[in-house]
PDB file of C-alpha atoms in Angstrom:
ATOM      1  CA  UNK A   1       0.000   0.000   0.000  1.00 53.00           C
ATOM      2  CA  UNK A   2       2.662   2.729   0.637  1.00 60.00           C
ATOM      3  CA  UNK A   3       4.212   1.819  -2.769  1.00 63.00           C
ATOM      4  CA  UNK A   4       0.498   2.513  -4.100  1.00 58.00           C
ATOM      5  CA  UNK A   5       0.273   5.483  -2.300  1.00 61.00           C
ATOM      6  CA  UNK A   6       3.624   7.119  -2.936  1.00 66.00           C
ATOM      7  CA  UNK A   7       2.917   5.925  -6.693  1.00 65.00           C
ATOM      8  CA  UNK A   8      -0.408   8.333  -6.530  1.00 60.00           C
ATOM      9  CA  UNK A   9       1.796  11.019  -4.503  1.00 62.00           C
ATOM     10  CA  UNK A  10       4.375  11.064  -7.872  1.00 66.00           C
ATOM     11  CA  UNK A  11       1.636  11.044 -10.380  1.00 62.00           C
ATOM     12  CA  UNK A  12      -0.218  13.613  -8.876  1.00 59.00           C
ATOM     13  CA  UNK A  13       2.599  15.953  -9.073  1.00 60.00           C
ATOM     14  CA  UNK A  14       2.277  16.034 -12.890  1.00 59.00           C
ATOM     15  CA  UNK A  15      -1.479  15.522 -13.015  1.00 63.00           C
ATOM     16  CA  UNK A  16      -4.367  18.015 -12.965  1.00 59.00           C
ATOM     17  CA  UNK A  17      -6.145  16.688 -10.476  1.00 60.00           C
ATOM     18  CA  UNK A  18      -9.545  18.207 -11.319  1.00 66.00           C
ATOM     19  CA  UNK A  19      -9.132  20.790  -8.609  1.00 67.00           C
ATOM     20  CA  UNK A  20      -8.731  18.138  -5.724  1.00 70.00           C
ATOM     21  CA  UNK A  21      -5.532  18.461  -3.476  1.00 73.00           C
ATOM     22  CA  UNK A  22      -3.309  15.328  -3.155  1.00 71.00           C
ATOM     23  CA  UNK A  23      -3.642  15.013   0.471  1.00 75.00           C
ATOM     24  CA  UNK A  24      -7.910  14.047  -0.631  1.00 75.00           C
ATOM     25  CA  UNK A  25      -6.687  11.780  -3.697  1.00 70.00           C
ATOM     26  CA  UNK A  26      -4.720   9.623  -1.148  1.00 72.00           C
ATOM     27  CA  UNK A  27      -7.872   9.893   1.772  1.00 74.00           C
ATOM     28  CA  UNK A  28     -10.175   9.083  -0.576  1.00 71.00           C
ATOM     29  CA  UNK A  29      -7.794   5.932  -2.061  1.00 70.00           C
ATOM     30  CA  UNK A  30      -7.525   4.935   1.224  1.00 70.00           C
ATOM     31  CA  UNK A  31     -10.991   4.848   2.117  1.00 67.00           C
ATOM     32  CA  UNK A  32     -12.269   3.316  -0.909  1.00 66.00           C
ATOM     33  CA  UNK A  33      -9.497   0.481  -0.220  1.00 63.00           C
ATOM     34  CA  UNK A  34     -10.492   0.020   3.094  1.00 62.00           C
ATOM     35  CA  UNK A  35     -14.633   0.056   2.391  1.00 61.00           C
ATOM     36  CA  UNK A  36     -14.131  -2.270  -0.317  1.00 60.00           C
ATOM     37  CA  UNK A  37     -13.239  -4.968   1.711  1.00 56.00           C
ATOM     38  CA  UNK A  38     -16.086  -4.918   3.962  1.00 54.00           C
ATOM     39  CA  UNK A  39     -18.697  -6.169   2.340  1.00 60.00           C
ATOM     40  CA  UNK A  40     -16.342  -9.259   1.221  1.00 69.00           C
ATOM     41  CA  UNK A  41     -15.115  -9.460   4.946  1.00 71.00           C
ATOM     42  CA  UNK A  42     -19.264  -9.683   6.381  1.00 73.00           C
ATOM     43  CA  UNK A  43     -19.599 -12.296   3.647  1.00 72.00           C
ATOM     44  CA  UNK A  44     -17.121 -14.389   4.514  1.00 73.00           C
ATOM     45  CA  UNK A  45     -17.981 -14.089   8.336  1.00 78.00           C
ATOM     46  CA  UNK A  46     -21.669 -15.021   7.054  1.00 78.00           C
ATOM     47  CA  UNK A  47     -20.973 -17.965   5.441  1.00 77.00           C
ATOM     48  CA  UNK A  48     -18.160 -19.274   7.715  1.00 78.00           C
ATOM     49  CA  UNK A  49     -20.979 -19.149  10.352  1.00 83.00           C
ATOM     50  CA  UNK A  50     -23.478 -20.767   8.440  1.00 83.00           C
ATOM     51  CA  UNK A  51     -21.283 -23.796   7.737  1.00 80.00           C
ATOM     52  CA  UNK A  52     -20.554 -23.786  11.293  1.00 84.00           C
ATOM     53  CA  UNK A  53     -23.987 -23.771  12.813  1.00 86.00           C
ATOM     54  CA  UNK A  54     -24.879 -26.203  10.010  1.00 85.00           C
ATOM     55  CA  UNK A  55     -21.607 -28.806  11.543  1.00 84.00           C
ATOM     56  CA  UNK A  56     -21.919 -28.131  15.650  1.00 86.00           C
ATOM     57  CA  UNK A  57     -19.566 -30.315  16.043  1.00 86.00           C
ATOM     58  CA  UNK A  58     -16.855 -28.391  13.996  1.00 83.00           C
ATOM     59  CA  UNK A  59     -17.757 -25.244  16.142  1.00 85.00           C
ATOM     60  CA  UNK A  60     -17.429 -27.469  19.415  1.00 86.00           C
ATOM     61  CA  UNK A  61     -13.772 -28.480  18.375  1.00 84.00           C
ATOM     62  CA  UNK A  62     -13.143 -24.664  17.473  1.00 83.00           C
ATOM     63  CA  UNK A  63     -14.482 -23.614  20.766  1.00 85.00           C
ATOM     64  CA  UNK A  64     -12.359 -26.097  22.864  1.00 85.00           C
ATOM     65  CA  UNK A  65      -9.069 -25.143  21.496  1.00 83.00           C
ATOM     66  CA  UNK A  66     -10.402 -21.632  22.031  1.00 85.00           C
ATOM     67  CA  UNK A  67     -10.819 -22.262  25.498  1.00 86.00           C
ATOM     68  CA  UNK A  68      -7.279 -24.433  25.630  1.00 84.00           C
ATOM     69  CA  UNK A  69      -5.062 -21.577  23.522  1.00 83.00           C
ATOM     70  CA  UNK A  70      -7.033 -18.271  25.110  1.00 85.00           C
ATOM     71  CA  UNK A  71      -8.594 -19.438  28.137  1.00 86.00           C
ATOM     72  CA  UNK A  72     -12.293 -18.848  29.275  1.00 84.00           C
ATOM     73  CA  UNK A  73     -12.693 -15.488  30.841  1.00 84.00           C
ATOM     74  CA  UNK A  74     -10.566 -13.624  28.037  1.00 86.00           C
ATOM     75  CA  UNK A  75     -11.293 -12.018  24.419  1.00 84.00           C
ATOM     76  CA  UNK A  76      -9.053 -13.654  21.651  1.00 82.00           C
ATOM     77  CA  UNK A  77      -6.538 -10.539  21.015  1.00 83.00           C
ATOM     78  CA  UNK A  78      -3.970 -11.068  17.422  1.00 80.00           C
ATOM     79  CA  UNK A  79      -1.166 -12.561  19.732  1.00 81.00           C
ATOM     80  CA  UNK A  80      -3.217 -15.811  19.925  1.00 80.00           C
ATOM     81  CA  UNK A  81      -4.396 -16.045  15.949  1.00 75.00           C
ATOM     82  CA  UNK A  82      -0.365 -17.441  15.117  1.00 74.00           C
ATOM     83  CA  UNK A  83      -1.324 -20.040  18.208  1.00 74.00           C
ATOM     84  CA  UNK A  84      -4.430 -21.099  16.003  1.00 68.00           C
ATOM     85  CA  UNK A  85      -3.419 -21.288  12.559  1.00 48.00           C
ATOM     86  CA  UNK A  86      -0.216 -20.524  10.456  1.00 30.00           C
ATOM     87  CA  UNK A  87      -0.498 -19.053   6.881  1.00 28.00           C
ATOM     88  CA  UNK A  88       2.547 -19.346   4.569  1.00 30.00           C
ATOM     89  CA  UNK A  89       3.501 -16.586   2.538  1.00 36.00           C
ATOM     90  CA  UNK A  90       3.453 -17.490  -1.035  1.00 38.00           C
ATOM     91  CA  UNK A  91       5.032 -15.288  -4.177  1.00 48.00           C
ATOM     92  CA  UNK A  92       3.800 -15.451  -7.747  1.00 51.00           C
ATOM     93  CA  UNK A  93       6.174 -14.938 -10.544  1.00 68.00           C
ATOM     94  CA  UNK A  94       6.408 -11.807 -12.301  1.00 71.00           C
ATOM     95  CA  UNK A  95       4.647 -11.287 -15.613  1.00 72.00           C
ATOM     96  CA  UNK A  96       2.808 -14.607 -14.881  1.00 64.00           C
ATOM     97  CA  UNK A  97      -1.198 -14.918 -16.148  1.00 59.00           C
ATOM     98  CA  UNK A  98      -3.408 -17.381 -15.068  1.00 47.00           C
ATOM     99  CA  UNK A  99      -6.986 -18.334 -15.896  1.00 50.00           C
ATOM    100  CA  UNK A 100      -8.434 -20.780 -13.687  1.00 56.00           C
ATOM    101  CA  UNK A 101     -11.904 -21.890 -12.651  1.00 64.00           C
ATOM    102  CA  UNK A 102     -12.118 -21.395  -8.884  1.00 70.00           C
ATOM    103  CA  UNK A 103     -15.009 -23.697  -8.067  1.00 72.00           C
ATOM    104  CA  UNK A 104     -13.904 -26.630  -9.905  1.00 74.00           C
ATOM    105  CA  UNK A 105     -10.140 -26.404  -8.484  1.00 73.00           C
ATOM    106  CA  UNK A 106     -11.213 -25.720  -5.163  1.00 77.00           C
ATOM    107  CA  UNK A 107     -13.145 -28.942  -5.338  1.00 82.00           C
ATOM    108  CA  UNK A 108     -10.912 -31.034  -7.116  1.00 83.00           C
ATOM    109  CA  UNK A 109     -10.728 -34.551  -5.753  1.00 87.00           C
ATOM    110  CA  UNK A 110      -7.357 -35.886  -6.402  1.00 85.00           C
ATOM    111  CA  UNK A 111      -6.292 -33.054  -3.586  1.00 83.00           C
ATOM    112  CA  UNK A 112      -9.181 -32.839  -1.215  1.00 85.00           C
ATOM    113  CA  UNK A 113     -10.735 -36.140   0.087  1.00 88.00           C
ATOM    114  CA  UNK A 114     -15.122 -35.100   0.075  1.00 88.00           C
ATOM    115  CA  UNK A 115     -14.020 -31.731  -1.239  1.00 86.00           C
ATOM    116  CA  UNK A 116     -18.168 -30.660  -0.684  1.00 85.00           C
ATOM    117  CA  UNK A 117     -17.843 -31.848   3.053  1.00 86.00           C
ATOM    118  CA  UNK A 118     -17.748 -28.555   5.375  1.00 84.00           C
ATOM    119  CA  UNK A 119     -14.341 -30.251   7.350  1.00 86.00           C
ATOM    120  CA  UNK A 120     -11.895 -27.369   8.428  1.00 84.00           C
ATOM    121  CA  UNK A 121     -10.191 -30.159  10.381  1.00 86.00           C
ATOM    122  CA  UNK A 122      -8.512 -31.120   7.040  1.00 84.00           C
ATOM    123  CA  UNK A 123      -6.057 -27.707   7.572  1.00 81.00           C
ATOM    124  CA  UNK A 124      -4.706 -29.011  10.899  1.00 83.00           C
ATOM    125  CA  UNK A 125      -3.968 -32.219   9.496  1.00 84.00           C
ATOM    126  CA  UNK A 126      -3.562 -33.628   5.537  1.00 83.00           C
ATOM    127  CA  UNK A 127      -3.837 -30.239   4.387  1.00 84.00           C
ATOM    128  CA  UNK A 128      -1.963 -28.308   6.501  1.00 83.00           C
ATOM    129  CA  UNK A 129       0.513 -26.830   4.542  1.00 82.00           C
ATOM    130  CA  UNK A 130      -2.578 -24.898   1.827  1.00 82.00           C
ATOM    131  CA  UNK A 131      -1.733 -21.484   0.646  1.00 80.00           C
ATOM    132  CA  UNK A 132      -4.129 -19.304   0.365  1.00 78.00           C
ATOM    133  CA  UNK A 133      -2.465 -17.148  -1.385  1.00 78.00           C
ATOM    134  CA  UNK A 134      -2.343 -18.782  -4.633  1.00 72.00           C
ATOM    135  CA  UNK A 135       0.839 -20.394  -4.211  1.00 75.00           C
ATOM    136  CA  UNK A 136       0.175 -24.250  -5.089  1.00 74.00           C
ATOM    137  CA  UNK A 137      -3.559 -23.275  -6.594  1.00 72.00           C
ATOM    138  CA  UNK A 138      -5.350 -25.618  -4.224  1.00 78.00           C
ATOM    139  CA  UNK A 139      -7.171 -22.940  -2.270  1.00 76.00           C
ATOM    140  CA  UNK A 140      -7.655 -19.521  -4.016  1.00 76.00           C
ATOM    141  CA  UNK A 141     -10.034 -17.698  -1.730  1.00 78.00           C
ATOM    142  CA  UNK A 142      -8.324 -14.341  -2.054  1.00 79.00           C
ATOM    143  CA  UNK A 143      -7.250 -14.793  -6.371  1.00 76.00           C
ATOM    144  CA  UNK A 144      -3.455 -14.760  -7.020  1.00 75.00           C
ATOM    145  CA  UNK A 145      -0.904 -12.758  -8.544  1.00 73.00           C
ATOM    146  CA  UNK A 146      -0.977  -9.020  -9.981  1.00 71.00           C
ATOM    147  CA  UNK A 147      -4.917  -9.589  -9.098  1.00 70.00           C
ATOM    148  CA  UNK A 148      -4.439 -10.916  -5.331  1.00 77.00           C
ATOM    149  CA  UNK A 149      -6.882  -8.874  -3.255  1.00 79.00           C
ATOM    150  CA  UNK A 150      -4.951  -6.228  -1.955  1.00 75.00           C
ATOM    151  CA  UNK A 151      -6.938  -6.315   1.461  1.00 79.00           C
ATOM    152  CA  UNK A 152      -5.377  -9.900   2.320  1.00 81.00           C
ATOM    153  CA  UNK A 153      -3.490  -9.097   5.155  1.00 82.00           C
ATOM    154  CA  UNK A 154      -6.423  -6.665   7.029  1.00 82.00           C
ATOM    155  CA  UNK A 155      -8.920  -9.563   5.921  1.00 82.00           C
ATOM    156  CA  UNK A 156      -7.486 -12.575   7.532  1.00 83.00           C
ATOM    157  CA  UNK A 157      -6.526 -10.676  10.666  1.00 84.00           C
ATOM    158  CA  UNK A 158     -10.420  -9.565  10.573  1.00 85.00           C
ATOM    159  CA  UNK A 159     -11.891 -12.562   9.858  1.00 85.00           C
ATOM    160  CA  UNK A 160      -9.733 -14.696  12.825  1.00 86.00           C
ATOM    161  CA  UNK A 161     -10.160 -12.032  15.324  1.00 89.00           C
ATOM    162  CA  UNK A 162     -13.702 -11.486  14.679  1.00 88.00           C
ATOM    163  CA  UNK A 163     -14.430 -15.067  14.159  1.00 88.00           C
ATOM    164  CA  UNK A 164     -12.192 -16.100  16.920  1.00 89.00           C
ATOM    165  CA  UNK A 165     -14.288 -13.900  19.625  1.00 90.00           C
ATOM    166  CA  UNK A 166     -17.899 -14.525  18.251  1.00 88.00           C
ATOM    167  CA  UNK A 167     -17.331 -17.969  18.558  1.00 88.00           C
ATOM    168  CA  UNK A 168     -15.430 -18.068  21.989  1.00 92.00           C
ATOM    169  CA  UNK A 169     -17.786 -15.573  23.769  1.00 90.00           C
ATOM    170  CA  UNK A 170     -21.149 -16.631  22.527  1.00 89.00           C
ATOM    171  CA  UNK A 171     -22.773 -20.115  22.182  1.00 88.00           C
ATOM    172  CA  UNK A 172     -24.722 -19.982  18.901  1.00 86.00           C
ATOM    173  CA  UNK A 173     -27.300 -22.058  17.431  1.00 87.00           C
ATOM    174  CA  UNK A 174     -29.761 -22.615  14.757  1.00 86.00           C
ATOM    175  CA  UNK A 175     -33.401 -21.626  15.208  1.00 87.00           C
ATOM    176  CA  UNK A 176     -34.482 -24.725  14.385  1.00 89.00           C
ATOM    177  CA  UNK A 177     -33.739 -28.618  13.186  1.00 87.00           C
ATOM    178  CA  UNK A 178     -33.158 -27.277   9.715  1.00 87.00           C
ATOM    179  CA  UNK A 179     -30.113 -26.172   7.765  1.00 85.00           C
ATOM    180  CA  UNK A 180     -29.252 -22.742   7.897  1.00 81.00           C
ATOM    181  CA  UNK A 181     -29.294 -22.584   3.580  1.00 79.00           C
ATOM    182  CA  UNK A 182     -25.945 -22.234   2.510  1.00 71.00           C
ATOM    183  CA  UNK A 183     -26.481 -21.147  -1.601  1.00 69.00           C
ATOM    184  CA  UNK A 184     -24.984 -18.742  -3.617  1.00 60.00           C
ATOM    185  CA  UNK A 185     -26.093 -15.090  -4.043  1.00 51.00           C
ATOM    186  CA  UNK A 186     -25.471 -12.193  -5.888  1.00 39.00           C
TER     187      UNK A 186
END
């Protein structure tokens, strides 16, 4: 991001800039980075906790190393995410371009054993090592290379911390005996 920004900075020294100073071309960059990601960050949170009131025993297991790496009485801060899981940090080539169907590779089974089985358990064990940073192309939640979601960083840190604390301070359930619907939407 401060490459982007000093980038903007450099060009907007030569630049008309429509009568708006630099300092609001870099706020409003900023902001429109940052407010982009939310909606994608709530819809991952929405889902995740769909598929985990949908599998209660998935959220049990989540909630009892919660309780082992945390402890009861306390909120789940970023020092105890690396405790939890550990991401790799993955680098695509220069130049490189790649045109892949996400569904179909994310499901493939000659990597994932019942790849449309909700079973986050498979990341602690046979699958620990996954990128999901596009590295190996097993797992592309976040797209890869010159179009990798620039947000990455801020959205896994969101989505452990907030997922992390909604999980070990509440105990959540379904309304009912049926399946919280887990479909597609636009």
């Amino acid at each position: 991001m401060d490459t982007m920004l000093l980038s903007l900075f450099e060009d907007a020294i030569d630049e008309d800039l429509d009568g708006f100073d630099v300092g609001t071309i870099i706020k409003s960059t900023c902001l429109a980075m940052l407010a982009g990601g939310s909606d994608t960050t709530v819809v991952a949170l929405a889902w995740t906790l769909s598929l985990l009131l949908n599998n209660s025993h998935v959220m049990q297991k989540a909630q009892e190393e919660l309780d082992i790496q945390v402890g009861r009485n306390k909120l789940v801060d970023e020092s105890h995410i690396t405790n939890l899981i550990e991401l790799l940090v993955a680098t695509i080539s220069l130049k490189v371009r790649v045109l892949f169907n996400l569904w179909k590779i994310q499901r493939d089974p000659t990597v994932w054993s019942e790849p449309d089985l909700f079973k986050p358990e498979r990341f602690l064990t046979t699958h620990k090592g996954v990128d999901v940073k596009g590295n190996n192309f097993e797992l592309i939640p976040f797209s890869s290379g010159r179009r990798i979601c620039p947000g990455i960083s801020s959205a896994l840190v969101l989505l452990h911390l907030t997922l992390a604390n909604v999980l070990h301070a509440f105990e959540i359930t379904r309304p009912s005996d049926e399946p919280i619907a887990v479909t597609e939407s636009l």
